[in-house]
mmCIF file with all atom_site columns, C-alpha atoms in Angstrom:
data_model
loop_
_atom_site.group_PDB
_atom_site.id
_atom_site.type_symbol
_atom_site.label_atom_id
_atom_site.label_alt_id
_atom_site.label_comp_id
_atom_site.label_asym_id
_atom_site.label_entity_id
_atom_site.label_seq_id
_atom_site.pdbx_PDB_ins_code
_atom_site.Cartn_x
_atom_site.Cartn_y
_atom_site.Cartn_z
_atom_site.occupancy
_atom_site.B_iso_or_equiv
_atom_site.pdbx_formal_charge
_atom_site.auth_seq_id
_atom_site.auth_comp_id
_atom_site.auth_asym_id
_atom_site.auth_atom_id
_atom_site.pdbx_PDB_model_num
ATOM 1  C CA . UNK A 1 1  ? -84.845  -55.201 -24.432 1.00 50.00 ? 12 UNK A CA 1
ATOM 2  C CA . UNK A 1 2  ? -81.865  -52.843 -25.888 1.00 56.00 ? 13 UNK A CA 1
ATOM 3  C CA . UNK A 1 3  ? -81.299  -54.338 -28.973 1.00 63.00 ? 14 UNK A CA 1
ATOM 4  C CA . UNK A 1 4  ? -79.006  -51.593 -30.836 1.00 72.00 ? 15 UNK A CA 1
ATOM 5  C CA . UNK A 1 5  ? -81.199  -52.323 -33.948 1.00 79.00 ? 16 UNK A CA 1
ATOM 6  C CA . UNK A 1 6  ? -82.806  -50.267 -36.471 1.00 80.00 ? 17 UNK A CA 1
ATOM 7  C CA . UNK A 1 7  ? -85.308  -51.330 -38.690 1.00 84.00 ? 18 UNK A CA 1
ATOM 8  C CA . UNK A 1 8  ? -88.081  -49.237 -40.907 1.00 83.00 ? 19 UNK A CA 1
ATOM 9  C CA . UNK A 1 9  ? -90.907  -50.774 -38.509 1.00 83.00 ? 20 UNK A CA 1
ATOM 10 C CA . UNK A 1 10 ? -89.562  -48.197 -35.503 1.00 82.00 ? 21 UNK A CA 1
ATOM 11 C CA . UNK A 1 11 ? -87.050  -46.034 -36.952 1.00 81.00 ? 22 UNK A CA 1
ATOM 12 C CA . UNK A 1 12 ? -88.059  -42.583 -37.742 1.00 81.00 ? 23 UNK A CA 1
ATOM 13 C CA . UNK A 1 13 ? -84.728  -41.628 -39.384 1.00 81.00 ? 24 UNK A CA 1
ATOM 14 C CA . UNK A 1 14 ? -85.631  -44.325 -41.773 1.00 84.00 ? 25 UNK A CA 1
ATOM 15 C CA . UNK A 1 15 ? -82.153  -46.448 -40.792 1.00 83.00 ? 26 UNK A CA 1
ATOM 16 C CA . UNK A 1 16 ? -81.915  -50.319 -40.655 1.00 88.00 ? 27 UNK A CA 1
ATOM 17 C CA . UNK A 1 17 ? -79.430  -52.221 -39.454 1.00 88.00 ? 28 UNK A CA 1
ATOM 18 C CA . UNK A 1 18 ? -77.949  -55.237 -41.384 1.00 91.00 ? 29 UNK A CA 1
ATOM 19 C CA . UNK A 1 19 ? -79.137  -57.523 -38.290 1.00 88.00 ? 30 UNK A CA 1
ATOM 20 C CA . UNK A 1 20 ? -82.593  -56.407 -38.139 1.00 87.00 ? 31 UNK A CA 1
ATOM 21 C CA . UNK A 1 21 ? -83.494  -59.279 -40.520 1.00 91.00 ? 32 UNK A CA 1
ATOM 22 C CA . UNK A 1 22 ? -82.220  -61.880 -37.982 1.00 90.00 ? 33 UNK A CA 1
ATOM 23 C CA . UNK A 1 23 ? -83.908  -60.290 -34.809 1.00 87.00 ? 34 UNK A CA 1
ATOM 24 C CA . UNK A 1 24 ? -87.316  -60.167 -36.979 1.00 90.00 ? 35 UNK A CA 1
ATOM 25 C CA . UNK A 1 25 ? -86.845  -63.785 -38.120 1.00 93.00 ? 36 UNK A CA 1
ATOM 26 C CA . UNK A 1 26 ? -86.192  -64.969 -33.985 1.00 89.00 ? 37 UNK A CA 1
ATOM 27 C CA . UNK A 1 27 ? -89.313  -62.737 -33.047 1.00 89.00 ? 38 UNK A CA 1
ATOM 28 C CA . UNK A 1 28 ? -91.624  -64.522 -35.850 1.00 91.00 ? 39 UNK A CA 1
ATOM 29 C CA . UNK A 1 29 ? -90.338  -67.829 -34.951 1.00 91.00 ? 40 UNK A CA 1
ATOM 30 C CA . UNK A 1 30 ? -91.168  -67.317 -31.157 1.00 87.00 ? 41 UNK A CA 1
ATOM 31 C CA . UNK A 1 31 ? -94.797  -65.870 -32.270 1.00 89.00 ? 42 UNK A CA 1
ATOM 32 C CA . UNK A 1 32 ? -93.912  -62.172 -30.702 1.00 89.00 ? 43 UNK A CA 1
ATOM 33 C CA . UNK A 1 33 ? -95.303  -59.096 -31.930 1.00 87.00 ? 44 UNK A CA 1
ATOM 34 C CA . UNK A 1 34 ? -93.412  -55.503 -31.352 1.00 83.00 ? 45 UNK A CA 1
ATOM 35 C CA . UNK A 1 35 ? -95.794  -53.763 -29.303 1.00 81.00 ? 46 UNK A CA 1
ATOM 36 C CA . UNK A 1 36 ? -93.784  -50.429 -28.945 1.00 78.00 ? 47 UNK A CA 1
ATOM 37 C CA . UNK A 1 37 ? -95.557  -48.207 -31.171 1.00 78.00 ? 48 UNK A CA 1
ATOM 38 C CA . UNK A 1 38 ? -93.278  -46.704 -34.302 1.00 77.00 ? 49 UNK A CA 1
ATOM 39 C CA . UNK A 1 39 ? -91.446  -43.368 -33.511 1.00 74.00 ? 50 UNK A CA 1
ATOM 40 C CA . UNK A 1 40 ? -91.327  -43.945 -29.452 1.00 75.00 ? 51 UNK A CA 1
ATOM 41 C CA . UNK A 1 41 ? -88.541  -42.213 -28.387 1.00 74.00 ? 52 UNK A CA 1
ATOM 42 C CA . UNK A 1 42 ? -86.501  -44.057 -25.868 1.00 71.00 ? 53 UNK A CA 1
ATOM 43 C CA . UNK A 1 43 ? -83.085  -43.189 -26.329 1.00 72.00 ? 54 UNK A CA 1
ATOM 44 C CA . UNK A 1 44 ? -82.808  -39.154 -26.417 1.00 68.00 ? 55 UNK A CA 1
ATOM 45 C CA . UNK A 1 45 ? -79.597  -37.098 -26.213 1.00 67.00 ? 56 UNK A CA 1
ATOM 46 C CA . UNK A 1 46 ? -78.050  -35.793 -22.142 1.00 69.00 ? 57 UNK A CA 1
ATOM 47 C CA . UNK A 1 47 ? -75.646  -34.043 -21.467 1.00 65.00 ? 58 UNK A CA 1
ATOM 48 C CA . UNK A 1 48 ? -73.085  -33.691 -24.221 1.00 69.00 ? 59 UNK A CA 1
ATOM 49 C CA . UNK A 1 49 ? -74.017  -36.459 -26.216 1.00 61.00 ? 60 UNK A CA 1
ATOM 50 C CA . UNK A 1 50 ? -73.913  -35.980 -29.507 1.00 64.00 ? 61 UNK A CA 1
ATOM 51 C CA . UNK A 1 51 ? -75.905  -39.239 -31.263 1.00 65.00 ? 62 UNK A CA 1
ATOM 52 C CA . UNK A 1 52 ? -79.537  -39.374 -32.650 1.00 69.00 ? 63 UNK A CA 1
ATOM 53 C CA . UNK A 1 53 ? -82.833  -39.724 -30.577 1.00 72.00 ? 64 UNK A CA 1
ATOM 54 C CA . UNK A 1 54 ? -83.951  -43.376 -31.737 1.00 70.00 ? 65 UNK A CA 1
ATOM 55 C CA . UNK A 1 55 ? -86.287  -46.314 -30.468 1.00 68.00 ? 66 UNK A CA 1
ATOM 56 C CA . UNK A 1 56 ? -83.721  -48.927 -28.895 1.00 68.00 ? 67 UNK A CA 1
ATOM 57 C CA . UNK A 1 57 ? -85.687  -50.324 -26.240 1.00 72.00 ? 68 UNK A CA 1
ATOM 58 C CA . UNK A 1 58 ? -88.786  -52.514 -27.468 1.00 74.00 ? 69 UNK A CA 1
ATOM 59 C CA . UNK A 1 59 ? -91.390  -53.903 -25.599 1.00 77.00 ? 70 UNK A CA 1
ATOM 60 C CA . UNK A 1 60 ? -92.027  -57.363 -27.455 1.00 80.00 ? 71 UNK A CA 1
ATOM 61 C CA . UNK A 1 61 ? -94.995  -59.743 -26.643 1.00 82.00 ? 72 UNK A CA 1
ATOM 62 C CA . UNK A 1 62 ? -96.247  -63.090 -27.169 1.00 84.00 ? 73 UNK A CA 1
ATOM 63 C CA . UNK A 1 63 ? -98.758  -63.340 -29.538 1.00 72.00 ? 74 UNK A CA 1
ATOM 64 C CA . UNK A 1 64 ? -101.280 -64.865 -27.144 1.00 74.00 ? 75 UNK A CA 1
ATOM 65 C CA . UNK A 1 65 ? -100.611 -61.922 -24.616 1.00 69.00 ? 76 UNK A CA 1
ATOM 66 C CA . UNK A 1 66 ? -103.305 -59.197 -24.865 1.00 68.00 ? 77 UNK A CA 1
ATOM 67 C CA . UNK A 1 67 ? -100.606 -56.138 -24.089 1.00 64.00 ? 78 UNK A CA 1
ATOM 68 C CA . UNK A 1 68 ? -101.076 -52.162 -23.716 1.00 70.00 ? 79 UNK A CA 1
ATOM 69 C CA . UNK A 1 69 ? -97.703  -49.845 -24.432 1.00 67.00 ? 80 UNK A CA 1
ATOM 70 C CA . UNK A 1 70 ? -98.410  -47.279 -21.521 1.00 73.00 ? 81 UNK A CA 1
ATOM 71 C CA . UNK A 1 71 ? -95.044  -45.641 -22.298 1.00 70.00 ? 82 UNK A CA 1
ATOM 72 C CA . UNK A 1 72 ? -91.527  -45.040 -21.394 1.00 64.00 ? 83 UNK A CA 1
ATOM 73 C CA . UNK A 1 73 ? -91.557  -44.751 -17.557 1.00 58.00 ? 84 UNK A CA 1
#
């Protein structure tokens, strides 16, 4: 989902957001595991826009879920 959210685990910039810490604690409680791999680009600039490429759009899974990140389509 678009969570808005940086954090060190995906961030290349380094940034973290002062709600990462809740999202991580919800995904540990509900056993899910960030399967988008650190650094995947999925917001980039168009256009005009004038913001930084970052990773806003994870791909989370169940840890009993065998999963493989084939990319951003």
């Amino acid at each position: 989902g678009d969570f808005n959210f940086y954090s060190l685990l995906w961030d290349i910039f380094g940034r973290e957001s002062t709600s990462t810490p809740f999202l991580l604690t919800l995904a540990k409680r509900g056993q899910l595991t960030l399967c988008t791999p650190s650094g995947t680009i999925t917001r980039a600039f168009k256009g005009n826009q004038q913001a930084y490429i970052s990773t806003i759009d994870h791909f989370w899974a169940s840890t009993s879920l065998e999963s493989i990140y084939k990319g951003v389509v």
